[in-house]
Amino acid sequence: MSRQHHKSIVVLTGAGVSAESGISTFRALDGLWESYRIEDVASPRGFAANPHLVHRFYNDRRKRLLSGTVQPNRAHRALADLEASFRGAFLLVTQNIDDLHERAGSKNVIHMHGELLKQRCAYCGDIEAATPQLGITDACARCHRTGGIRPHVVWFGETPLRMEDIYSAIEDCNLFIAIGTSGNVYPAAGFVAAAAAVGAHTVELNLEPSAVESAFAEKKYGPAGTLVPEFVSTLQG
Ligand code: OAD
């Protein structure tokens, strides 16, 4: 299938796209949700109960992301390349909170689950670049209150970001590609159904069939670092 058939592309990525960069996925046997309870480190209640633990969890992940050992991989670069060469509308929606898509050169990116490198004030909503180590005594640069600084990430029970923009792009797309996501977390897991409903061609690129695999018209299984450049080259051919 050549790209001439496509006027608008929406790509959804999940933790699997960053796995080959050395970032743990969530639901693998050695994944993050095996070592931590989701409700302890990724929920407003967990933050209220033990902000130290939550800050440590995200501070450690931020430190590793900035350590230099974590770099964009071939899948991130292929997606940036596709966006640069594609003449239609292109939106990359990621559930990932790392910045590897941007480091690879992607421009039109929505982080629907937030960004590890940003912090937000729970009191006034101010969003700033995150300091390396967030803590409970940090003061907000805008409202000056302490105790409200939290990672700018979406926790369970909170609404993902920019949903209107995402659905509007999906409604206009004629190619939807999901990469490296297990299809367990909604609303992202429902995007394929929304894309199929408007007649878009739907493609799953993942290590293994996802929980919503049956909703995709085309599927390829293997590591993203191999599959994504291969698939992108078929679009560019
Ligand atoms: P998961 O950990 O649930 O799924 C990762 C998927 O990537 C799995 O289907 C793996 O098979 C696949 N995978 C692993 N390595 C891969 C590789 N090298 N190439 C291709 N695929 C690979 O992660 P997500 O689906 O992203 O939310 O999880 C969705 C959300 O659940 C996350 O954003 C996070 C989490 O709880 C919040 O924290 C709000």
Short mmCIF file of N, CA and C in Angstrom, two decimals, residues 50-222:
data_model
loop_
_atom_site.label_atom_id
_atom_site.label_comp_id
_atom_site.label_asym_id
_atom_site.label_seq_id
_atom_site.Cartn_x
_atom_site.Cartn_y
_atom_site.Cartn_z
N ASN A 50 0.84 8.66 49.97
CA ASN A 50 2.31 8.58 50.12
C ASN A 50 3.01 9.35 48.99
N PRO A 51 3.00 10.69 49.10
CA PRO A 51 3.62 11.49 48.04
C PRO A 51 5.10 11.22 47.86
N HIS A 52 5.79 10.86 48.97
CA HIS A 52 7.23 10.55 48.86
C HIS A 52 7.46 9.40 47.89
N LEU A 53 6.69 8.34 48.04
CA LEU A 53 6.84 7.15 47.19
C LEU A 53 6.57 7.51 45.73
N VAL A 54 5.51 8.29 45.51
CA VAL A 54 5.14 8.65 44.13
C VAL A 54 6.23 9.53 43.52
N HIS A 55 6.70 10.51 44.27
CA HIS A 55 7.78 11.35 43.75
C HIS A 55 9.02 10.51 43.44
N ARG A 56 9.35 9.56 44.34
CA ARG A 56 10.55 8.74 44.11
C ARG A 56 10.40 7.91 42.84
N PHE A 57 9.20 7.34 42.65
CA PHE A 57 8.94 6.52 41.46
C PHE A 57 9.19 7.32 40.18
N TYR A 58 8.62 8.53 40.10
CA TYR A 58 8.78 9.33 38.87
C TYR A 58 10.16 9.99 38.81
N ASN A 59 10.73 10.37 39.96
CA ASN A 59 12.09 10.94 39.95
C ASN A 59 13.09 9.94 39.40
N ASP A 60 12.94 8.67 39.81
CA ASP A 60 13.86 7.62 39.33
C ASP A 60 13.71 7.42 37.82
N ARG A 61 12.47 7.44 37.36
CA ARG A 61 12.24 7.24 35.92
C ARG A 61 12.77 8.43 35.12
N ARG A 62 12.60 9.63 35.68
CA ARG A 62 13.09 10.85 34.99
C ARG A 62 14.61 10.83 34.91
N LYS A 63 15.24 10.40 36.02
CA LYS A 63 16.71 10.36 36.07
C LYS A 63 17.23 9.40 35.00
N ARG A 64 16.57 8.26 34.89
CA ARG A 64 17.01 7.26 33.90
C ARG A 64 16.79 7.78 32.48
N LEU A 65 15.67 8.45 32.25
CA LEU A 65 15.37 8.98 30.91
C LEU A 65 16.43 9.99 30.48
N LEU A 66 16.95 10.74 31.47
CA LEU A 66 17.94 11.79 31.16
C LEU A 66 19.38 11.31 31.29
N SER A 67 19.55 10.01 31.62
CA SER A 67 20.90 9.52 31.94
C SER A 67 21.82 9.38 30.74
N GLY A 68 21.26 9.39 29.55
CA GLY A 68 22.10 9.18 28.36
C GLY A 68 22.07 7.74 27.90
N THR A 69 21.70 6.81 28.79
CA THR A 69 21.63 5.40 28.36
C THR A 69 20.36 5.15 27.55
N VAL A 70 19.36 5.99 27.75
CA VAL A 70 18.09 5.82 27.03
C VAL A 70 18.08 6.76 25.82
N GLN A 71 17.99 6.17 24.65
CA GLN A 71 18.01 6.97 23.41
C GLN A 71 16.89 6.48 22.49
N PRO A 72 16.41 7.34 21.58
CA PRO A 72 15.40 6.90 20.61
C PRO A 72 15.93 5.71 19.81
N ASN A 73 15.02 4.83 19.41
CA ASN A 73 15.43 3.67 18.61
C ASN A 73 14.91 3.80 17.17
N ARG A 74 15.11 2.75 16.39
CA ARG A 74 14.77 2.81 14.96
C ARG A 74 13.29 3.06 14.73
N ALA A 75 12.45 2.59 15.64
CA ALA A 75 11.00 2.82 15.48
C ALA A 75 10.66 4.30 15.64
N HIS A 76 11.22 4.93 16.67
CA HIS A 76 10.99 6.38 16.85
C HIS A 76 11.47 7.15 15.63
N ARG A 77 12.65 6.77 15.14
CA ARG A 77 13.22 7.52 14.01
C ARG A 77 12.41 7.32 12.73
N ALA A 78 11.91 6.10 12.53
CA ALA A 78 11.11 5.84 11.33
C ALA A 78 9.81 6.66 11.34
N LEU A 79 9.22 6.82 12.52
CA LEU A 79 7.98 7.61 12.61
C LEU A 79 8.25 9.09 12.35
N ALA A 80 9.38 9.58 12.83
CA ALA A 80 9.74 10.98 12.55
C ALA A 80 9.99 11.17 11.06
N ASP A 81 10.61 10.18 10.46
CA ASP A 81 10.89 10.21 9.03
C ASP A 81 9.59 10.19 8.22
N LEU A 82 8.65 9.36 8.65
CA LEU A 82 7.35 9.30 7.96
C LEU A 82 6.66 10.66 8.02
N GLU A 83 6.65 11.26 9.20
CA GLU A 83 5.99 12.56 9.35
C GLU A 83 6.64 13.60 8.45
N ALA A 84 7.98 13.58 8.39
CA ALA A 84 8.70 14.58 7.59
C ALA A 84 8.43 14.41 6.10
N SER A 85 8.21 13.17 5.66
CA SER A 85 8.07 12.94 4.22
C SER A 85 6.61 12.91 3.77
N PHE A 86 5.68 12.86 4.72
CA PHE A 86 4.27 12.69 4.37
C PHE A 86 3.63 14.05 4.08
N ARG A 87 2.86 14.11 3.00
CA ARG A 87 2.29 15.41 2.61
C ARG A 87 0.94 15.72 3.24
N GLY A 88 0.28 14.70 3.78
CA GLY A 88 -1.03 14.92 4.39
C GLY A 88 -0.92 15.28 5.87
N ALA A 89 -2.06 15.19 6.55
CA ALA A 89 -2.07 15.48 7.99
C ALA A 89 -1.51 14.27 8.74
N PHE A 90 -0.69 14.54 9.73
CA PHE A 90 -0.05 13.46 10.49
C PHE A 90 -0.10 13.80 11.97
N LEU A 91 -0.66 12.90 12.74
CA LEU A 91 -0.68 13.09 14.20
C LEU A 91 -0.14 11.84 14.88
N LEU A 92 0.79 12.04 15.79
CA LEU A 92 1.33 10.95 16.60
C LEU A 92 0.78 11.12 18.02
N VAL A 93 -0.06 10.18 18.42
CA VAL A 93 -0.59 10.18 19.79
C VAL A 93 0.19 9.15 20.57
N THR A 94 0.78 9.54 21.66
CA THR A 94 1.53 8.55 22.45
C THR A 94 0.96 8.46 23.86
N GLN A 95 0.94 7.22 24.35
CA GLN A 95 0.59 7.01 25.76
C GLN A 95 1.83 7.12 26.62
N ASN A 96 2.99 7.25 25.98
CA ASN A 96 4.25 7.25 26.73
C ASN A 96 4.54 8.63 27.29
N ILE A 97 5.17 8.64 28.46
CA ILE A 97 5.49 9.92 29.08
C ILE A 97 6.95 10.30 28.84
N ASP A 98 7.69 9.45 28.14
CA ASP A 98 9.07 9.81 27.78
C ASP A 98 9.06 10.79 26.61
N ASP A 99 10.24 11.34 26.29
CA ASP A 99 10.33 12.32 25.21
C ASP A 99 11.07 11.76 23.98
N LEU A 100 11.06 10.44 23.83
CA LEU A 100 11.87 9.83 22.77
C LEU A 100 11.34 10.14 21.37
N HIS A 101 10.02 10.31 21.22
CA HIS A 101 9.52 10.69 19.89
C HIS A 101 10.05 12.07 19.49
N GLU A 102 10.01 13.00 20.43
CA GLU A 102 10.51 14.36 20.12
C GLU A 102 12.01 14.33 19.85
N ARG A 103 12.75 13.55 20.65
CA ARG A 103 14.21 13.49 20.43
C ARG A 103 14.54 12.89 19.06
N ALA A 104 13.65 12.02 18.57
CA ALA A 104 13.88 11.43 17.24
C ALA A 104 13.49 12.39 16.12
N GLY A 105 12.76 13.47 16.47
CA GLY A 105 12.41 14.46 15.45
C GLY A 105 10.92 14.58 15.15
N SER A 106 10.07 13.82 15.84
CA SER A 106 8.62 13.96 15.62
C SER A 106 8.17 15.34 16.07
N LYS A 107 7.22 15.92 15.32
CA LYS A 107 6.79 17.30 15.60
C LYS A 107 5.38 17.35 16.18
N ASN A 108 4.44 16.71 15.47
CA ASN A 108 3.04 16.83 15.90
C ASN A 108 2.70 15.65 16.82
N VAL A 109 3.02 15.85 18.10
CA VAL A 109 2.90 14.76 19.08
C VAL A 109 1.93 15.18 20.18
N ILE A 110 1.00 14.30 20.51
CA ILE A 110 0.15 14.52 21.69
C ILE A 110 0.50 13.45 22.72
N HIS A 111 0.88 13.90 23.91
CA HIS A 111 1.15 12.97 25.02
C HIS A 111 -0.13 12.84 25.83
N MET A 112 -0.97 11.89 25.46
CA MET A 112 -2.29 11.81 26.12
C MET A 112 -2.21 11.43 27.59
N HIS A 113 -1.10 10.80 28.02
CA HIS A 113 -0.92 10.45 29.44
C HIS A 113 0.09 11.36 30.12
N GLY A 114 0.40 12.51 29.49
CA GLY A 114 1.28 13.48 30.11
C GLY A 114 2.74 13.28 29.78
N GLU A 115 3.59 14.04 30.48
CA GLU A 115 5.02 14.06 30.18
C GLU A 115 5.84 14.04 31.47
N LEU A 116 6.78 13.09 31.51
CA LEU A 116 7.65 12.94 32.68
C LEU A 116 8.51 14.18 32.91
N LEU A 117 8.84 14.91 31.86
CA LEU A 117 9.74 16.05 32.00
C LEU A 117 9.01 17.35 32.31
N LYS A 118 7.71 17.22 32.67
CA LYS A 118 6.96 18.41 33.10
C LYS A 118 6.38 18.18 34.49
N GLN A 119 6.17 19.27 35.20
CA GLN A 119 5.50 19.20 36.49
C GLN A 119 4.29 20.13 36.47
N ARG A 120 3.32 19.79 37.33
CA ARG A 120 2.11 20.61 37.37
C ARG A 120 1.77 20.93 38.81
N CYS A 121 1.22 22.12 39.02
CA CYS A 121 0.77 22.48 40.36
C CYS A 121 -0.68 22.04 40.51
N ALA A 122 -0.94 21.20 41.50
CA ALA A 122 -2.30 20.68 41.71
C ALA A 122 -3.26 21.78 42.15
N TYR A 123 -2.72 22.87 42.69
CA TYR A 123 -3.58 23.96 43.16
C TYR A 123 -4.00 24.88 42.01
N CYS A 124 -3.03 25.37 41.24
CA CYS A 124 -3.37 26.41 40.24
C CYS A 124 -3.26 25.90 38.80
N GLY A 125 -2.75 24.68 38.61
CA GLY A 125 -2.69 24.11 37.25
C GLY A 125 -1.48 24.54 36.45
N ASP A 126 -0.61 25.35 37.04
CA ASP A 126 0.59 25.82 36.31
C ASP A 126 1.44 24.63 35.88
N ILE A 127 1.88 24.66 34.62
CA ILE A 127 2.73 23.57 34.10
C ILE A 127 4.10 24.15 33.77
N GLU A 128 5.14 23.51 34.27
CA GLU A 128 6.53 23.96 34.03
C GLU A 128 7.40 22.76 33.67
N ALA A 129 8.60 23.05 33.14
CA ALA A 129 9.59 21.97 32.98
C ALA A 129 9.89 21.41 34.37
N ALA A 130 9.97 20.09 34.46
CA ALA A 130 10.19 19.48 35.78
C ALA A 130 11.61 19.72 36.26
N THR A 131 11.74 20.01 37.56
CA THR A 131 13.07 19.98 38.15
C THR A 131 13.49 18.51 38.23
N PRO A 132 14.80 18.22 38.32
CA PRO A 132 15.21 16.81 38.27
C PRO A 132 14.56 15.96 39.36
N GLN A 133 14.43 16.52 40.56
CA GLN A 133 13.88 15.76 41.69
C GLN A 133 12.69 16.51 42.27
N LEU A 134 11.48 16.08 41.97
CA LEU A 134 10.31 16.73 42.57
C LEU A 134 10.17 16.26 44.02
N GLY A 135 9.65 17.15 44.87
CA GLY A 135 9.47 16.79 46.28
C GLY A 135 8.30 17.52 46.89
N ILE A 136 7.92 17.10 48.09
CA ILE A 136 6.70 17.66 48.68
C ILE A 136 6.88 19.07 49.23
N THR A 137 8.14 19.53 49.34
CA THR A 137 8.33 20.90 49.82
C THR A 137 8.51 21.90 48.68
N ASP A 138 8.43 21.42 47.43
CA ASP A 138 8.59 22.33 46.28
C ASP A 138 7.46 23.36 46.26
N ALA A 139 7.82 24.60 45.88
CA ALA A 139 6.80 25.65 45.78
C ALA A 139 6.47 25.90 44.31
N CYS A 140 5.23 26.24 44.06
CA CYS A 140 4.80 26.55 42.69
C CYS A 140 5.34 27.92 42.28
N ALA A 141 5.86 28.01 41.06
CA ALA A 141 6.43 29.28 40.58
C ALA A 141 5.33 30.33 40.40
N ARG A 142 4.07 29.89 40.19
CA ARG A 142 3.01 30.86 39.95
C ARG A 142 2.26 31.23 41.23
N CYS A 143 1.70 30.21 41.91
CA CYS A 143 0.87 30.55 43.09
C CYS A 143 1.65 30.49 44.40
N HIS A 144 2.90 29.99 44.33
CA HIS A 144 3.83 29.97 45.48
C HIS A 144 3.42 29.02 46.61
N ARG A 145 2.37 28.24 46.39
CA ARG A 145 1.99 27.30 47.45
C ARG A 145 2.89 26.06 47.39
N THR A 146 3.11 25.45 48.52
CA THR A 146 3.92 24.22 48.56
C THR A 146 3.00 23.01 48.73
N GLY A 147 3.53 21.86 48.33
CA GLY A 147 2.79 20.61 48.54
C GLY A 147 1.92 20.20 47.36
N GLY A 148 1.80 21.08 46.37
CA GLY A 148 0.91 20.74 45.25
C GLY A 148 1.65 20.33 43.98
N ILE A 149 2.98 20.39 44.01
CA ILE A 149 3.72 20.05 42.78
C ILE A 149 3.70 18.53 42.57
N ARG A 150 3.28 18.13 41.39
CA ARG A 150 3.18 16.70 41.05
C ARG A 150 3.68 16.50 39.62
N PRO A 151 4.04 15.29 39.26
CA PRO A 151 4.41 15.04 37.86
C PRO A 151 3.22 15.37 36.95
N HIS A 152 3.51 15.89 35.77
CA HIS A 152 2.44 16.20 34.80
C HIS A 152 2.11 14.92 34.03
N VAL A 153 1.61 13.94 34.78
CA VAL A 153 1.22 12.66 34.16
C VAL A 153 -0.22 12.38 34.53
N VAL A 154 -0.87 11.60 33.67
CA VAL A 154 -2.28 11.25 33.90
C VAL A 154 -2.31 9.96 34.71
N TRP A 155 -3.01 10.01 35.84
CA TRP A 155 -3.12 8.82 36.69
C TRP A 155 -4.48 8.15 36.48
N PHE A 156 -4.57 6.92 36.95
CA PHE A 156 -5.84 6.21 36.82
C PHE A 156 -6.92 6.98 37.56
N GLY A 157 -8.06 7.12 36.90
CA GLY A 157 -9.15 7.91 37.46
C GLY A 157 -9.14 9.35 36.94
N GLU A 158 -8.07 9.75 36.22
CA GLU A 158 -8.00 11.09 35.66
C GLU A 158 -8.24 11.03 34.14
N THR A 159 -8.61 12.17 33.58
CA THR A 159 -8.95 12.18 32.15
C THR A 159 -7.70 12.41 31.30
N PRO A 160 -7.47 11.55 30.31
CA PRO A 160 -6.33 11.80 29.41
C PRO A 160 -6.43 13.17 28.74
N LEU A 161 -5.29 13.64 28.26
CA LEU A 161 -5.19 15.01 27.75
C LEU A 161 -5.58 15.09 26.27
N ARG A 162 -6.15 16.22 25.91
CA ARG A 162 -6.42 16.61 24.52
C ARG A 162 -7.26 15.59 23.74
N MET A 163 -8.25 15.04 24.42
CA MET A 163 -9.07 14.01 23.77
C MET A 163 -9.85 14.55 22.57
N GLU A 164 -10.29 15.82 22.65
CA GLU A 164 -11.05 16.37 21.51
C GLU A 164 -10.18 16.43 20.26
N ASP A 165 -8.95 16.88 20.43
CA ASP A 165 -8.03 16.97 19.29
C ASP A 165 -7.76 15.57 18.71
N ILE A 166 -7.63 14.61 19.62
CA ILE A 166 -7.33 13.24 19.16
C ILE A 166 -8.51 12.67 18.37
N TYR A 167 -9.71 12.77 18.92
CA TYR A 167 -10.87 12.21 18.22
C TYR A 167 -11.12 12.94 16.91
N SER A 168 -10.87 14.23 16.90
CA SER A 168 -11.09 14.96 15.65
C SER A 168 -10.12 14.48 14.57
N ALA A 169 -8.86 14.20 14.93
CA ALA A 169 -7.90 13.67 13.95
C ALA A 169 -8.29 12.25 13.52
N ILE A 170 -8.75 11.44 14.46
CA ILE A 170 -9.14 10.07 14.11
C ILE A 170 -10.34 10.10 13.15
N GLU A 171 -11.28 11.01 13.40
CA GLU A 171 -12.45 11.07 12.52
C GLU A 171 -12.08 11.45 11.09
N ASP A 172 -10.96 12.15 10.93
CA ASP A 172 -10.53 12.57 9.60
C ASP A 172 -9.49 11.65 8.98
N CYS A 173 -9.04 10.62 9.70
CA CYS A 173 -7.90 9.85 9.19
C CYS A 173 -8.35 8.72 8.27
N ASN A 174 -7.48 8.33 7.36
CA ASN A 174 -7.79 7.12 6.61
C ASN A 174 -6.74 6.03 6.80
N LEU A 175 -5.76 6.29 7.67
CA LEU A 175 -4.85 5.23 8.11
C LEU A 175 -4.60 5.42 9.60
N PHE A 176 -4.84 4.36 10.36
CA PHE A 176 -4.60 4.38 11.80
C PHE A 176 -3.65 3.23 12.13
N ILE A 177 -2.54 3.56 12.79
CA ILE A 177 -1.53 2.54 13.11
C ILE A 177 -1.29 2.55 14.62
N ALA A 178 -1.46 1.40 15.25
CA ALA A 178 -1.16 1.28 16.69
C ALA A 178 0.13 0.49 16.84
N ILE A 179 1.04 1.01 17.64
CA ILE A 179 2.38 0.39 17.77
C ILE A 179 2.73 0.19 19.25
N GLY A 180 3.06 -1.04 19.61
CA GLY A 180 3.61 -1.30 20.94
C GLY A 180 2.68 -0.99 22.10
N THR A 181 1.39 -1.30 21.91
CA THR A 181 0.47 -1.08 23.02
C THR A 181 -0.40 -2.31 23.21
N SER A 182 -0.65 -2.67 24.48
CA SER A 182 -1.32 -3.94 24.78
C SER A 182 -2.83 -3.87 24.62
N GLY A 183 -3.38 -2.67 24.44
CA GLY A 183 -4.82 -2.55 24.23
C GLY A 183 -5.64 -2.82 25.48
N ASN A 184 -5.02 -2.59 26.63
CA ASN A 184 -5.73 -2.83 27.89
C ASN A 184 -6.31 -1.57 28.51
N VAL A 185 -5.80 -0.42 28.09
CA VAL A 185 -6.19 0.82 28.78
C VAL A 185 -7.00 1.71 27.84
N TYR A 186 -8.21 2.03 28.29
CA TYR A 186 -9.09 2.92 27.52
C TYR A 186 -8.91 4.34 28.04
N PRO A 187 -9.14 5.35 27.25
CA PRO A 187 -9.75 5.31 25.92
C PRO A 187 -8.83 4.91 24.77
N ALA A 188 -7.50 4.85 24.97
CA ALA A 188 -6.61 4.60 23.83
C ALA A 188 -6.96 3.28 23.12
N ALA A 189 -7.31 2.27 23.90
CA ALA A 189 -7.61 0.97 23.30
C ALA A 189 -8.84 1.03 22.39
N GLY A 190 -9.65 2.06 22.54
CA GLY A 190 -10.85 2.21 21.71
C GLY A 190 -10.62 3.02 20.44
N PHE A 191 -9.43 3.56 20.26
CA PHE A 191 -9.18 4.40 19.07
C PHE A 191 -9.33 3.61 17.79
N VAL A 192 -8.90 2.34 17.81
CA VAL A 192 -8.99 1.54 16.58
C VAL A 192 -10.44 1.41 16.13
N ALA A 193 -11.35 1.23 17.07
CA ALA A 193 -12.77 1.10 16.70
C ALA A 193 -13.28 2.42 16.11
N ALA A 194 -12.85 3.53 16.69
CA ALA A 194 -13.28 4.84 16.18
C ALA A 194 -12.75 5.07 14.77
N ALA A 195 -11.50 4.64 14.53
CA ALA A 195 -10.90 4.81 13.20
C ALA A 195 -11.59 3.89 12.19
N ALA A 196 -11.84 2.66 12.58
CA ALA A 196 -12.52 1.72 11.67
C ALA A 196 -13.92 2.22 11.34
N ALA A 197 -14.57 2.86 12.31
CA ALA A 197 -15.95 3.34 12.11
C ALA A 197 -16.02 4.41 11.02
N VAL A 198 -14.92 5.16 10.82
CA VAL A 198 -14.93 6.18 9.75
C VAL A 198 -14.29 5.63 8.48
N GLY A 199 -14.03 4.33 8.44
CA GLY A 199 -13.53 3.71 7.21
C GLY A 199 -12.02 3.73 7.04
N ALA A 200 -11.30 4.08 8.10
CA ALA A 200 -9.82 4.10 8.00
C ALA A 200 -9.28 2.67 7.93
N HIS A 201 -8.16 2.52 7.24
CA HIS A 201 -7.43 1.26 7.29
C HIS A 201 -6.73 1.21 8.65
N THR A 202 -6.78 0.06 9.32
CA THR A 202 -6.23 -0.03 10.68
C THR A 202 -5.13 -1.09 10.73
N VAL A 203 -4.02 -0.73 11.36
CA VAL A 203 -2.85 -1.61 11.37
C VAL A 203 -2.32 -1.73 12.80
N GLU A 204 -2.06 -2.96 13.23
CA GLU A 204 -1.42 -3.19 14.53
C GLU A 204 0.01 -3.69 14.31
N LEU A 205 0.98 -2.99 14.90
CA LEU A 205 2.38 -3.43 14.88
C LEU A 205 2.78 -3.63 16.34
N ASN A 206 2.98 -4.87 16.72
CA ASN A 206 3.24 -5.15 18.15
C ASN A 206 4.04 -6.44 18.27
N LEU A 207 4.59 -6.65 19.46
CA LEU A 207 5.35 -7.87 19.68
C LEU A 207 4.45 -9.09 19.64
N GLU A 208 3.21 -8.91 20.10
CA GLU A 208 2.26 -10.02 20.16
C GLU A 208 0.86 -9.44 19.96
N PRO A 209 -0.14 -10.26 19.65
CA PRO A 209 -1.49 -9.73 19.49
C PRO A 209 -1.97 -9.01 20.76
N SER A 210 -2.55 -7.83 20.57
CA SER A 210 -3.02 -7.06 21.72
C SER A 210 -4.42 -7.54 22.12
N ALA A 211 -4.93 -6.94 23.19
CA ALA A 211 -6.28 -7.30 23.66
C ALA A 211 -7.36 -6.88 22.66
N VAL A 212 -7.05 -5.94 21.76
CA VAL A 212 -8.04 -5.48 20.78
C VAL A 212 -7.61 -5.86 19.36
N GLU A 213 -6.79 -6.89 19.26
CA GLU A 213 -6.23 -7.33 17.97
C GLU A 213 -7.31 -7.55 16.91
N SER A 214 -8.46 -8.10 17.32
CA SER A 214 -9.49 -8.46 16.33
C SER A 214 -10.08 -7.23 15.65
N ALA A 215 -9.89 -6.05 16.22
CA ALA A 215 -10.45 -4.83 15.62
C ALA A 215 -9.60 -4.31 14.46
N PHE A 216 -8.37 -4.84 14.29
CA PHE A 216 -7.47 -4.33 13.25
C PHE A 216 -7.62 -5.11 11.95
N ALA A 217 -7.53 -4.41 10.84
CA ALA A 217 -7.62 -5.05 9.52
C ALA A 217 -6.30 -5.71 9.15
N GLU A 218 -5.19 -5.10 9.56
CA GLU A 218 -3.86 -5.61 9.19
C GLU A 218 -3.00 -5.69 10.46
N LYS A 219 -2.23 -6.77 10.60
CA LYS A 219 -1.44 -6.93 11.82
C LYS A 219 -0.10 -7.54 11.49
N LYS A 220 0.92 -7.04 12.18
CA LYS A 220 2.26 -7.62 12.01
C LYS A 220 2.87 -7.70 13.41
N TYR A 221 3.55 -8.85 13.67
CA TYR A 221 4.07 -9.06 15.01
C TYR A 221 5.58 -9.25 15.01
N GLY A 222 6.24 -8.52 15.90
CA GLY A 222 7.70 -8.56 16.01
C GLY A 222 8.14 -7.32 16.75
#
